Coordinates of N, CA and C in Angstrom, one line a residue:
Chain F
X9 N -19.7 8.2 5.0 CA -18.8 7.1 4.9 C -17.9 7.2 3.7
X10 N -17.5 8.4 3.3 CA -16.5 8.4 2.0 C -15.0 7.9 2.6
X11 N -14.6 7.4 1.6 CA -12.7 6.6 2.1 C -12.3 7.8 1.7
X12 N -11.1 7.6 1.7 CA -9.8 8.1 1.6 C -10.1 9.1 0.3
X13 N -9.6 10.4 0.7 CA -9.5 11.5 -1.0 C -8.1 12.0 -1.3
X14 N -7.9 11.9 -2.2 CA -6.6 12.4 -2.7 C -6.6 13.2 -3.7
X15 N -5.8 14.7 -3.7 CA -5.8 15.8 -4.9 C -4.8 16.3 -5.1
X16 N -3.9 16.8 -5.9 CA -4.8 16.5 -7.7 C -4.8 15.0 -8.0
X17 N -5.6 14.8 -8.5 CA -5.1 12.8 -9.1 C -3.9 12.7 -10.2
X18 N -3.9 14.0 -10.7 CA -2.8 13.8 -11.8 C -1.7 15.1 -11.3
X19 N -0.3 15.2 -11.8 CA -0.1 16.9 -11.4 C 1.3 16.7 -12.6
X20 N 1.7 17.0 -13.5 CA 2.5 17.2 -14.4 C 3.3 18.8 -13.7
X21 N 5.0 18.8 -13.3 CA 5.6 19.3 -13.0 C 6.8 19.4 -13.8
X22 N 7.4 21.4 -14.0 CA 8.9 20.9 -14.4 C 9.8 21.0 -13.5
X23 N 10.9 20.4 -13.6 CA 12.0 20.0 -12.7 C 12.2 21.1 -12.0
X24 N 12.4 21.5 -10.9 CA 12.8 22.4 -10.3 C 11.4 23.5 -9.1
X25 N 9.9 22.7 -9.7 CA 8.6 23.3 -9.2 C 8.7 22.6 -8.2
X26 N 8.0 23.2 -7.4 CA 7.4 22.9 -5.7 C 5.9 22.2 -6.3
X27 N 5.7 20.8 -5.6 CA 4.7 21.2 -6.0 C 3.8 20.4 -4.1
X28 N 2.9 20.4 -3.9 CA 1.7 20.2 -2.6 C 0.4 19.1 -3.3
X29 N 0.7 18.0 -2.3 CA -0.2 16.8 -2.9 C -1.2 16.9 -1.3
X30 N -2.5 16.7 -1.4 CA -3.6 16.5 -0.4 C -4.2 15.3 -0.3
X31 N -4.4 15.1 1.0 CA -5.3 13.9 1.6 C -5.9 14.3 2.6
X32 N -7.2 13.5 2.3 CA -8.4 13.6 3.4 C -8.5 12.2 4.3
X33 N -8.3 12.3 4.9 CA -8.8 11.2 5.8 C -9.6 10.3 5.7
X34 N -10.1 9.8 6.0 CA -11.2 9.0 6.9 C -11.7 9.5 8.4
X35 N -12.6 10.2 8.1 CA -13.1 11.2 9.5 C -12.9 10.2 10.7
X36 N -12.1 10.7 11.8 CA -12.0 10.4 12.9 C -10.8 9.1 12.4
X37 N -10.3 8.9 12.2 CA -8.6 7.9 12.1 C -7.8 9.0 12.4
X38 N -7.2 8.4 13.1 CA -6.0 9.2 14.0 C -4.7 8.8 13.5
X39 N -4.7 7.6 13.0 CA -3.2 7.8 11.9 C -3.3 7.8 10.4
X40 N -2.4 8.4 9.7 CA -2.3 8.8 8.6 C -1.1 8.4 8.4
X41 N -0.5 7.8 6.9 CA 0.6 7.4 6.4 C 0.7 7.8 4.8
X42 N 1.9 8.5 4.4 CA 2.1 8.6 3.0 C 3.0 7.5 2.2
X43 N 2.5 7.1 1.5 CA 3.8 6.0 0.3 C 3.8 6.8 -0.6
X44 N 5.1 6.1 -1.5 CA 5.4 6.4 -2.6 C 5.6 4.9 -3.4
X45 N 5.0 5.3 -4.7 CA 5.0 4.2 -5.3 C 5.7 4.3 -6.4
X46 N 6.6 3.6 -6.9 CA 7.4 4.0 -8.5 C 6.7 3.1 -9.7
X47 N 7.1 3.1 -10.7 CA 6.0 2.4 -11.2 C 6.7 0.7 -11.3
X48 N 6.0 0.0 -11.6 CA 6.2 -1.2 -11.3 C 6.6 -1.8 -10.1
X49 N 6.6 -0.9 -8.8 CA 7.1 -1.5 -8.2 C 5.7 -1.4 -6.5
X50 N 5.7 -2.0 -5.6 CA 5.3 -2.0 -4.3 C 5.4 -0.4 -3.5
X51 N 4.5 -0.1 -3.0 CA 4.5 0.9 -2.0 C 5.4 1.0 -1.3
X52 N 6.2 2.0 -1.0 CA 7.2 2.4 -0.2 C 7.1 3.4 1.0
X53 N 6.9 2.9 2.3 CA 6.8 4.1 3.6 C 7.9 5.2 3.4
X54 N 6.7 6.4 3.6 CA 7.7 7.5 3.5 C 7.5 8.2 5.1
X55 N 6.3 8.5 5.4 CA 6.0 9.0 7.1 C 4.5 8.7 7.3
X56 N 4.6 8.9 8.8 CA 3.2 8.7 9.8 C 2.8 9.6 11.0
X57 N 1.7 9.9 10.8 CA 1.2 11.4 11.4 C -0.2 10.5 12.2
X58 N 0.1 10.8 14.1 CA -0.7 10.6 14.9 C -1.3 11.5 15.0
X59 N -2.3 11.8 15.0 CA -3.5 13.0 15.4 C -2.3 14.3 14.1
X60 N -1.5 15.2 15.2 CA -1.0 16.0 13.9 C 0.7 15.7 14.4
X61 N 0.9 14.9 15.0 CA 2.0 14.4 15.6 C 3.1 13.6 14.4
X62 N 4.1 14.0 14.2 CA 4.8 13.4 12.7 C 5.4 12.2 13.8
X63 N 5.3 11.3 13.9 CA 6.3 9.8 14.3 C 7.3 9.3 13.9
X64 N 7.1 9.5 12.6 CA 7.8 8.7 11.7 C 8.4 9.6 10.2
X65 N 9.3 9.9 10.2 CA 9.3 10.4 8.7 C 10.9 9.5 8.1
X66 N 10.9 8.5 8.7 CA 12.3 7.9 8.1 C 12.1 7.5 6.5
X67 N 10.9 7.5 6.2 CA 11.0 7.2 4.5 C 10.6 8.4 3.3
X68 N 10.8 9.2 4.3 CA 11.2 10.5 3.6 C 12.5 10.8 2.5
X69 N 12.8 10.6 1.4 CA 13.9 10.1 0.7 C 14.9 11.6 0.5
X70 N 14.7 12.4 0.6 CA 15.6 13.7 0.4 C 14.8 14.8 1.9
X71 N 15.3 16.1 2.3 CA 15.1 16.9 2.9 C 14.1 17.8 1.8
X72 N 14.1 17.8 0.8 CA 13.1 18.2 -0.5 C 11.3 17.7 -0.1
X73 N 11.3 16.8 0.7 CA 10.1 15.9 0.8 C 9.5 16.2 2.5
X74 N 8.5 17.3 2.5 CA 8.2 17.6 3.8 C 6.3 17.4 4.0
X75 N 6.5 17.4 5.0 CA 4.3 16.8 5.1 C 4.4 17.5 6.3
X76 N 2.9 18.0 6.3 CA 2.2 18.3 7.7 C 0.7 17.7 7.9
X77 N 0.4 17.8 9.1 CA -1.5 17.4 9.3 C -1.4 18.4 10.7
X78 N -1.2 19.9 10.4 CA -1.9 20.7 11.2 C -2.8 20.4 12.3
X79 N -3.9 20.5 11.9 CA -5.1 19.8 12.4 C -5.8 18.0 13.1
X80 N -4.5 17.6 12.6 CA -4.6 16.2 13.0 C -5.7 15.6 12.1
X81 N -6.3 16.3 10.7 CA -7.5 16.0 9.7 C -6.4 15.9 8.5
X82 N -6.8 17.0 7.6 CA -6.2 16.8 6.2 C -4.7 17.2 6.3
X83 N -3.9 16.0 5.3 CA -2.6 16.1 5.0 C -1.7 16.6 4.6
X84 N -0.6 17.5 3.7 CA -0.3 17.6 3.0 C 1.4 17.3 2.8
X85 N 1.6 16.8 1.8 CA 3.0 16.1 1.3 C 3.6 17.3 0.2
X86 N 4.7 17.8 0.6 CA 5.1 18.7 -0.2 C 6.4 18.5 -0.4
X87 N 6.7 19.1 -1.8 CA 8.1 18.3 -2.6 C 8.7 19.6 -3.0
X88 N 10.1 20.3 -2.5 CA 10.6 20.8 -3.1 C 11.5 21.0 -4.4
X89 N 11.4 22.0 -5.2 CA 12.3 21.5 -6.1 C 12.4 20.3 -7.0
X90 N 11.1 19.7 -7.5 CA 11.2 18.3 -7.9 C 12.2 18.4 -8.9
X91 N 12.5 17.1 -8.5 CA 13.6 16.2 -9.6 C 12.2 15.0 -10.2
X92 N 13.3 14.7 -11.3 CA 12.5 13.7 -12.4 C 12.4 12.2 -11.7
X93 N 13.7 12.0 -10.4 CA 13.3 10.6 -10.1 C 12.2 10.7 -8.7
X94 N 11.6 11.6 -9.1 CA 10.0 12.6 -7.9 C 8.9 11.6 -8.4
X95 N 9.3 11.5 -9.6 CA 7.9 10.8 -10.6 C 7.5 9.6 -10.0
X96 N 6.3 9.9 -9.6 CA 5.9 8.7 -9.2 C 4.6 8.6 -8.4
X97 N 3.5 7.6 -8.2 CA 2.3 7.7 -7.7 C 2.5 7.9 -6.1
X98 N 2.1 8.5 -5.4 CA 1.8 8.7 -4.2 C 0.5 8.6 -3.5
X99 N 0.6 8.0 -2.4 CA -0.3 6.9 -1.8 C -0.8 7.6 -0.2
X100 N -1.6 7.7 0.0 CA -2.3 8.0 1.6 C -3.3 7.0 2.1
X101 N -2.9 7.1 2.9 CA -4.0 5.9 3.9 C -3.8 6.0 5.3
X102 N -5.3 5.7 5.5 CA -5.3 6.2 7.4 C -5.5 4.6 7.7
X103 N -5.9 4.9 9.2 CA -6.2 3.3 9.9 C -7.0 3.3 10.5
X104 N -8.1 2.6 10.4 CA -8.7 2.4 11.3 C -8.4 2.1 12.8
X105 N -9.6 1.5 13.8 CA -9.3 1.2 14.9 C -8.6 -0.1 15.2
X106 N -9.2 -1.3 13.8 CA -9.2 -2.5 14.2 C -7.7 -2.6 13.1
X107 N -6.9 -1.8 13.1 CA -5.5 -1.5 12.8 C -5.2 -1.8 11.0
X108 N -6.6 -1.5 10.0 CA -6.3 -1.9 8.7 C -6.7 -0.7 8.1
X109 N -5.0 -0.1 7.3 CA -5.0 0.9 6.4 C -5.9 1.3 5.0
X110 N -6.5 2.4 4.9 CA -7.3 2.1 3.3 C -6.5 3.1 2.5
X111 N -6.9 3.1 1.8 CA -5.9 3.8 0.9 C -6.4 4.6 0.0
X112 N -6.0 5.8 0.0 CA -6.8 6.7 -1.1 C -6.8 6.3 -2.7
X113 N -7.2 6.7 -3.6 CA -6.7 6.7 -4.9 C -5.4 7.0 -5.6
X114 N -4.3 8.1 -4.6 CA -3.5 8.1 -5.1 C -3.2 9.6 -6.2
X115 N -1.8 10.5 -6.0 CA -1.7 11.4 -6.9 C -0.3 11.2 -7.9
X116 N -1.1 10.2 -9.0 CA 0.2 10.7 -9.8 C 0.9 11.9 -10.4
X117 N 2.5 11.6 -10.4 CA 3.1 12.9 -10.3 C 4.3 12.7 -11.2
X118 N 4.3 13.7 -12.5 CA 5.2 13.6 -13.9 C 6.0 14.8 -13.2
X119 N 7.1 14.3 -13.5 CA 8.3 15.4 -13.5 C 9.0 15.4 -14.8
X120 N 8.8 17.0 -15.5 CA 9.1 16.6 -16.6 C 10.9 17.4 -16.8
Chain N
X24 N 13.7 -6.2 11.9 CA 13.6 -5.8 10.1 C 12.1 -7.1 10.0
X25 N 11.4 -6.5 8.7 CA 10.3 -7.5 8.0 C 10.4 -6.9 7.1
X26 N 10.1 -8.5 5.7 CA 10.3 -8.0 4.4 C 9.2 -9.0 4.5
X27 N 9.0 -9.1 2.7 CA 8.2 -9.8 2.1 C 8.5 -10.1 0.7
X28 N 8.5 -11.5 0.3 CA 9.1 -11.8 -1.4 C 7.7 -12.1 -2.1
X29 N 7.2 -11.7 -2.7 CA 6.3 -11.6 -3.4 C 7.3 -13.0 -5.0
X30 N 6.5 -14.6 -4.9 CA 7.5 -15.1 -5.9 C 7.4 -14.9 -7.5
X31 N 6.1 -14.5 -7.7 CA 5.8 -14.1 -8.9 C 5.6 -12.9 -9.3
X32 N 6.4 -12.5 -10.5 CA 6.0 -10.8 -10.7 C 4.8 -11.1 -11.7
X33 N 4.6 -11.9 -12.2 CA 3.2 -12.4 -13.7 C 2.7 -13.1 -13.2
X34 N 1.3 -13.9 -13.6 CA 0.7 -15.0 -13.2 C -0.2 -14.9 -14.1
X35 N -0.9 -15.6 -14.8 CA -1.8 -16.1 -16.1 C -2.9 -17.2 -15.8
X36 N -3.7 -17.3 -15.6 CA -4.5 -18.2 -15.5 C -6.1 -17.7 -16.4
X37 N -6.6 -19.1 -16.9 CA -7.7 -18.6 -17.7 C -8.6 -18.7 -16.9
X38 N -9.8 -18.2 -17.2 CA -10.8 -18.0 -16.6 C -11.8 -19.3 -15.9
X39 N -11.9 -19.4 -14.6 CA -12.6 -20.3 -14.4 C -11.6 -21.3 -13.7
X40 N -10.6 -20.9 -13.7 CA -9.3 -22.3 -13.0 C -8.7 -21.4 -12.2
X41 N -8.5 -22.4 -11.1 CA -7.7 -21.8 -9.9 C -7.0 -20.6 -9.6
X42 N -6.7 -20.4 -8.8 CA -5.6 -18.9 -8.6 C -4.4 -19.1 -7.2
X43 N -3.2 -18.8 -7.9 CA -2.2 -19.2 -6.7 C -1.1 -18.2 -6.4
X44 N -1.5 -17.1 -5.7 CA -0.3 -16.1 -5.9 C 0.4 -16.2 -4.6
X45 N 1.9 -16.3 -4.9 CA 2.3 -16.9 -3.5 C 3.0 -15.8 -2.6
X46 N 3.3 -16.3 -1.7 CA 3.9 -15.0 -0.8 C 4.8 -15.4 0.1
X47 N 6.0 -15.4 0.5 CA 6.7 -15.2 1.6 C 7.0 -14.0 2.6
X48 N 7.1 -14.2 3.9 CA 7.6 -13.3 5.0 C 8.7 -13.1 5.8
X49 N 9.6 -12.2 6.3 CA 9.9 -12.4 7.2 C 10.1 -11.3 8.1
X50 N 10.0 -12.0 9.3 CA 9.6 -10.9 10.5 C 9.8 -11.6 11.9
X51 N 10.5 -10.3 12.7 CA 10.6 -10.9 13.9 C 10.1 -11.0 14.9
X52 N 8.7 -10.5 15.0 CA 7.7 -10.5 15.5 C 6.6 -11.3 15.1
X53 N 5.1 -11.5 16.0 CA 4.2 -12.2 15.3 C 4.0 -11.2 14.3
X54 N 3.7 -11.4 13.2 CA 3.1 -10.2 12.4 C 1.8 -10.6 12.1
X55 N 1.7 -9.5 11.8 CA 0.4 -9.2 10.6 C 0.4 -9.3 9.3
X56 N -0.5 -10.2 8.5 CA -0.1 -10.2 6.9 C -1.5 -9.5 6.0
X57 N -1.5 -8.8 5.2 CA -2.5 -8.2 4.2 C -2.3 -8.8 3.0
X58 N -3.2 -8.8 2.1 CA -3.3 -8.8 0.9 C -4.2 -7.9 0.4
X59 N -3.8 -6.8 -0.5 CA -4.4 -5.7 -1.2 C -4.6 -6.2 -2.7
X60 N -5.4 -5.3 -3.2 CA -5.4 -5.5 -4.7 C -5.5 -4.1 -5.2
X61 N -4.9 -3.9 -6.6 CA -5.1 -3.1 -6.8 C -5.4 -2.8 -8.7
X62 N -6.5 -2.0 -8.8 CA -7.2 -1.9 -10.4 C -6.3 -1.0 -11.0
X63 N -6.0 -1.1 -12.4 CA -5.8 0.5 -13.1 C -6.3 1.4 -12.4
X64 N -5.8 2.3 -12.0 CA -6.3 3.8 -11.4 C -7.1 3.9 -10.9
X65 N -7.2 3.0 -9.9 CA -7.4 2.8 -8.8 C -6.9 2.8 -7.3
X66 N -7.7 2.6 -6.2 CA -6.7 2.9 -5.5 C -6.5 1.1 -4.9
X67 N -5.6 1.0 -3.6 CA -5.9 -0.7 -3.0 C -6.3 -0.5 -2.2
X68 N -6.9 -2.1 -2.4 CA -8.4 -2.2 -1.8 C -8.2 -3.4 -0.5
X69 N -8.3 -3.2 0.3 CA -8.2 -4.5 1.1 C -8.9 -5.9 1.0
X70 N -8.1 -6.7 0.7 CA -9.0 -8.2 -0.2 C -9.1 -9.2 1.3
X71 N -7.9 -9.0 2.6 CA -7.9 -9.8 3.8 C -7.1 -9.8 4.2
X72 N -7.5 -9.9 5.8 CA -5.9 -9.9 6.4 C -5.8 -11.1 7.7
X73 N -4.7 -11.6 8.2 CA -4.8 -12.0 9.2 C -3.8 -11.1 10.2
X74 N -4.3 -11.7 11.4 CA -3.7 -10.6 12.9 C -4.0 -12.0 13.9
X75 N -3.2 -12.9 13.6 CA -2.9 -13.8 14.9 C -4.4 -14.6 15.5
X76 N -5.2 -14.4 14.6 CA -6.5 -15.4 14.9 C -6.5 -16.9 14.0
X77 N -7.2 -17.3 13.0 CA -7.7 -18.5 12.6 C -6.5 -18.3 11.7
X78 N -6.0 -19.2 11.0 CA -4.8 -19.5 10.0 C -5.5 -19.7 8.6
X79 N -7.0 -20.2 8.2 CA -7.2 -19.6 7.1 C -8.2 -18.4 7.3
X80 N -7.6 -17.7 6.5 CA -8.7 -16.2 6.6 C -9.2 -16.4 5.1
X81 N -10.7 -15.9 5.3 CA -11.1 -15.3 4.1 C -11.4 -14.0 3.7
X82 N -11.8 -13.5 2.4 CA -11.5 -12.5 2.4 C -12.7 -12.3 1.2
X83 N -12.6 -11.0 0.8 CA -13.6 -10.5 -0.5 C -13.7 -11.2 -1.9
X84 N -14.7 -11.1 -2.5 CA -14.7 -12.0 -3.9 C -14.4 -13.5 -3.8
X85 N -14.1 -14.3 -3.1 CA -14.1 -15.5 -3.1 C -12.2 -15.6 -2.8
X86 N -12.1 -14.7 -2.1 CA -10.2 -15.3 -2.1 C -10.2 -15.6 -1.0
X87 N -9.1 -16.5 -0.5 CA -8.5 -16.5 0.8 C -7.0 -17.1 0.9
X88 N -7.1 -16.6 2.0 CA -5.2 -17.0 2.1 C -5.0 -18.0 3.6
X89 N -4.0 -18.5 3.5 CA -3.4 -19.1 4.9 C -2.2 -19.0 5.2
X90 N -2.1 -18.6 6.7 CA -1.1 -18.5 7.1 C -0.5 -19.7 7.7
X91 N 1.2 -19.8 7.4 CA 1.6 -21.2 7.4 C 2.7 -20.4 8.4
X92 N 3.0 -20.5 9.5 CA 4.3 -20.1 10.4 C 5.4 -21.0 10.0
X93 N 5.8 -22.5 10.1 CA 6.5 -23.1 9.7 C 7.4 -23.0 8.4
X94 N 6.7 -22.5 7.2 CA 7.0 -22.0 6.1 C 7.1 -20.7 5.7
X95 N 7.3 -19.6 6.6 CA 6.6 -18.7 6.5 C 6.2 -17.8 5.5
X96 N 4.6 -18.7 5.1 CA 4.0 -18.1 4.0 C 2.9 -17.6 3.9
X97 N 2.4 -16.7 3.4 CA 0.8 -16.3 2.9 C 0.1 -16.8 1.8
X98 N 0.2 -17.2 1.4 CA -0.6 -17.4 -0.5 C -1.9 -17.1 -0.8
X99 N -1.9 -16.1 -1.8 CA -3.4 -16.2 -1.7 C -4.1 -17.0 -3.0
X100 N -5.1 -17.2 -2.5 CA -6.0 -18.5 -3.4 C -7.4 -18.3 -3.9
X101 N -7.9 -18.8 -5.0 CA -8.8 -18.7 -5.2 C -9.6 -19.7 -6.2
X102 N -10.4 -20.1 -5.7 CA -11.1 -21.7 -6.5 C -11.0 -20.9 -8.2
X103 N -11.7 -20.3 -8.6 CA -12.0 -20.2 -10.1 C -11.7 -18.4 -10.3
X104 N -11.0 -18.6 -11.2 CA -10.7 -17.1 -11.6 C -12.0 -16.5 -12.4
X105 N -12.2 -14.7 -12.5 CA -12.9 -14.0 -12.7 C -12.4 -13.3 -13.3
X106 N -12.6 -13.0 -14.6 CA -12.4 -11.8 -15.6 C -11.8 -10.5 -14.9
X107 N -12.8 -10.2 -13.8 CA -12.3 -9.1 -13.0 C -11.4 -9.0 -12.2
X108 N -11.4 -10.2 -11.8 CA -9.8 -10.9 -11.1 C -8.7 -9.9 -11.6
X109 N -8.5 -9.7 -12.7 CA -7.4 -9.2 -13.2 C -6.9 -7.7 -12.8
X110 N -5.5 -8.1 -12.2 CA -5.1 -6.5 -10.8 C -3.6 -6.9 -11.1
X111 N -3.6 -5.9 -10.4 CA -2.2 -6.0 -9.4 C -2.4 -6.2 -7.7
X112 N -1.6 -7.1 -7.1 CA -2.0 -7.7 -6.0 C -0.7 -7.7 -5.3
X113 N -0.8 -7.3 -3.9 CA 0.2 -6.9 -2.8 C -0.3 -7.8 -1.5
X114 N 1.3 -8.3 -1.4 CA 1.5 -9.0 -0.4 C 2.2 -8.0 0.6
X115 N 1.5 -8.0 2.3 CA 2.2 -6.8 3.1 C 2.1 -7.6 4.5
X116 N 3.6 -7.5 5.0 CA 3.6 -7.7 6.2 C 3.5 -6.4 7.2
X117 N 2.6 -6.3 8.3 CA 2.9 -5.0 9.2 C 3.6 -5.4 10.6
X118 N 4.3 -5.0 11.2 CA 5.1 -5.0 12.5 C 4.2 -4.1 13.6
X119 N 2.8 -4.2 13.5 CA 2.0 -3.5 14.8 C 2.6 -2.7 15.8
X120 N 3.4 -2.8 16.3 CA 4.4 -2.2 17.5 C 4.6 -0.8 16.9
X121 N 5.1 -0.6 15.2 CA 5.5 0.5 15.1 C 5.0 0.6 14.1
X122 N 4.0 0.4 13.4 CA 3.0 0.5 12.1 C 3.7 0.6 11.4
X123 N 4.6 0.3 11.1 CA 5.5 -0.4 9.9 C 5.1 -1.2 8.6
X124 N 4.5 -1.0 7.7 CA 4.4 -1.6 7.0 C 4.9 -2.0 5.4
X125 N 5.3 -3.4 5.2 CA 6.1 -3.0 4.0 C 5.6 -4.3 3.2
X126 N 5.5 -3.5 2.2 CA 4.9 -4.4 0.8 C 5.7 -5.3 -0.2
X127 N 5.2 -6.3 -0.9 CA 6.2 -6.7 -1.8 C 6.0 -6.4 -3.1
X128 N 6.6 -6.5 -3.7 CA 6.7 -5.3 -5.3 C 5.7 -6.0 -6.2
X129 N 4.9 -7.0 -5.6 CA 3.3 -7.2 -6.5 C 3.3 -8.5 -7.1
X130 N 2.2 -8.7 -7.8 CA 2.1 -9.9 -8.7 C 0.9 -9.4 -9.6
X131 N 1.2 -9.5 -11.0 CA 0.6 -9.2 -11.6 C -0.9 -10.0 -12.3
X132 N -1.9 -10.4 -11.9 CA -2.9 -11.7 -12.3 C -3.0 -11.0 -13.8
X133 N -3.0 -11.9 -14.6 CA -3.9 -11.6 -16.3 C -5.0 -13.1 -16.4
X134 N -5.8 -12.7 -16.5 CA -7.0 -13.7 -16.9 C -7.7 -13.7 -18.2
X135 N -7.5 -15.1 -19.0 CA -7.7 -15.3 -20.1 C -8.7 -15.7 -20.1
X136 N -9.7 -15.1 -21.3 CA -11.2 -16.2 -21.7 C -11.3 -17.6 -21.8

């Protein structure tokens, strides 16, 4: 019964690094969603992955910001080239059946 | 389109007295409303939600909220605040149709001894 995992929890980058943020699931949830959070402010939809089906990536904020779920299991959110306004916590969460998201812990991410 | 105004970005109450964090919606669908909370470095946590059943929902720790269509509001409430109480707390409407979901930029609880 473990929730939501997210890795690294912390990731300090300089401008211009690639860097690859991970989420695990919730075994057997078939959708997956990434936010972005800036600080002070509310979760922001960035995309949504059915089984390994991308649906949605309208809150994707630059062509720099790409995700896959291969396998329709674990995530990955990948940022090219970060820029400093990159900085910011990032959020995964699947859904259950009875349609309510949980949410991992989250990978904060310094662009320095 | 659905948004959500979150009216307080602070809220202060001491320990042991009420809790009133309020919420507006709008949406053009029935929606769905959440209330998450969330700890220092932590992740959010689902405190309750409603999905078109009873109009007061309860939820974990002693909160609950009601849904008001006429006003369209959420608030969430809580008889006596808890030391632990103290989060950051998100108001989220979802649009089911397209799992849409969008939050409002928080309310901050601080609870005083």
């Amino acid at each position: 019964g473990a929730g939501v995992s997210q890795s690294p929890r912390y990731k300090v980058a300089k401008r211009g690094q690639d860097v690859a943020l991970r989420c695990d699931p919730i075994s057997g949830h078939v959708s997956l969603f990434w936010y972005q959070q800036a600080l002070g402010q509310g979760p922001e939809f960035l995309t949504y992955f059915q089984n390994e089906a991308q649906l949605d990536k309208s809150g994707l904020p630059s062509d720099r910001f790409f995700a896959e779920r291969p396998e329709g299991s674990v995530s990955t959110l990948k940022i090219q080239r970060t820029q400093q306004e990159d900085s910011a916590v990032y959020l995964c969460a699947s859904k259950s059946p009875q349609e309510t998201q949980y949410f991992g812990p989250g990978t904060r991410l310094l662009v320095l | 389109a659905q948004s959500v105004t979150q009216l307080d970005s602070h809220v202060s109450v001491s320990e042991g007295t009420p809790v009133l964090l309020r919420c507006n919606y709008s949406s053009s669908y029935s929606p769905s409303l959440f209330w998450y909370v969330q700890h220092p470095n932590k992740g959010l946590q689902l405190l309750l939600k409603y999905t078109s059943a009873a109009t007061l929902v309860k939820g974990i720790n002693g909160f609950e909220a009601e849904f008001k269509k006429s006003e369209t509001s959420f608030h969430l409430t809580k008889p006596s605040a808890h030391m632990s109480d103290a989060a950051e707390y998100f108001c989220v409407v979802s649009d089911h149709r397209n799992n849409d979901m969008r939050f409002g930029a928080g309310t901050r609880l601080t609870v005083k001894p």
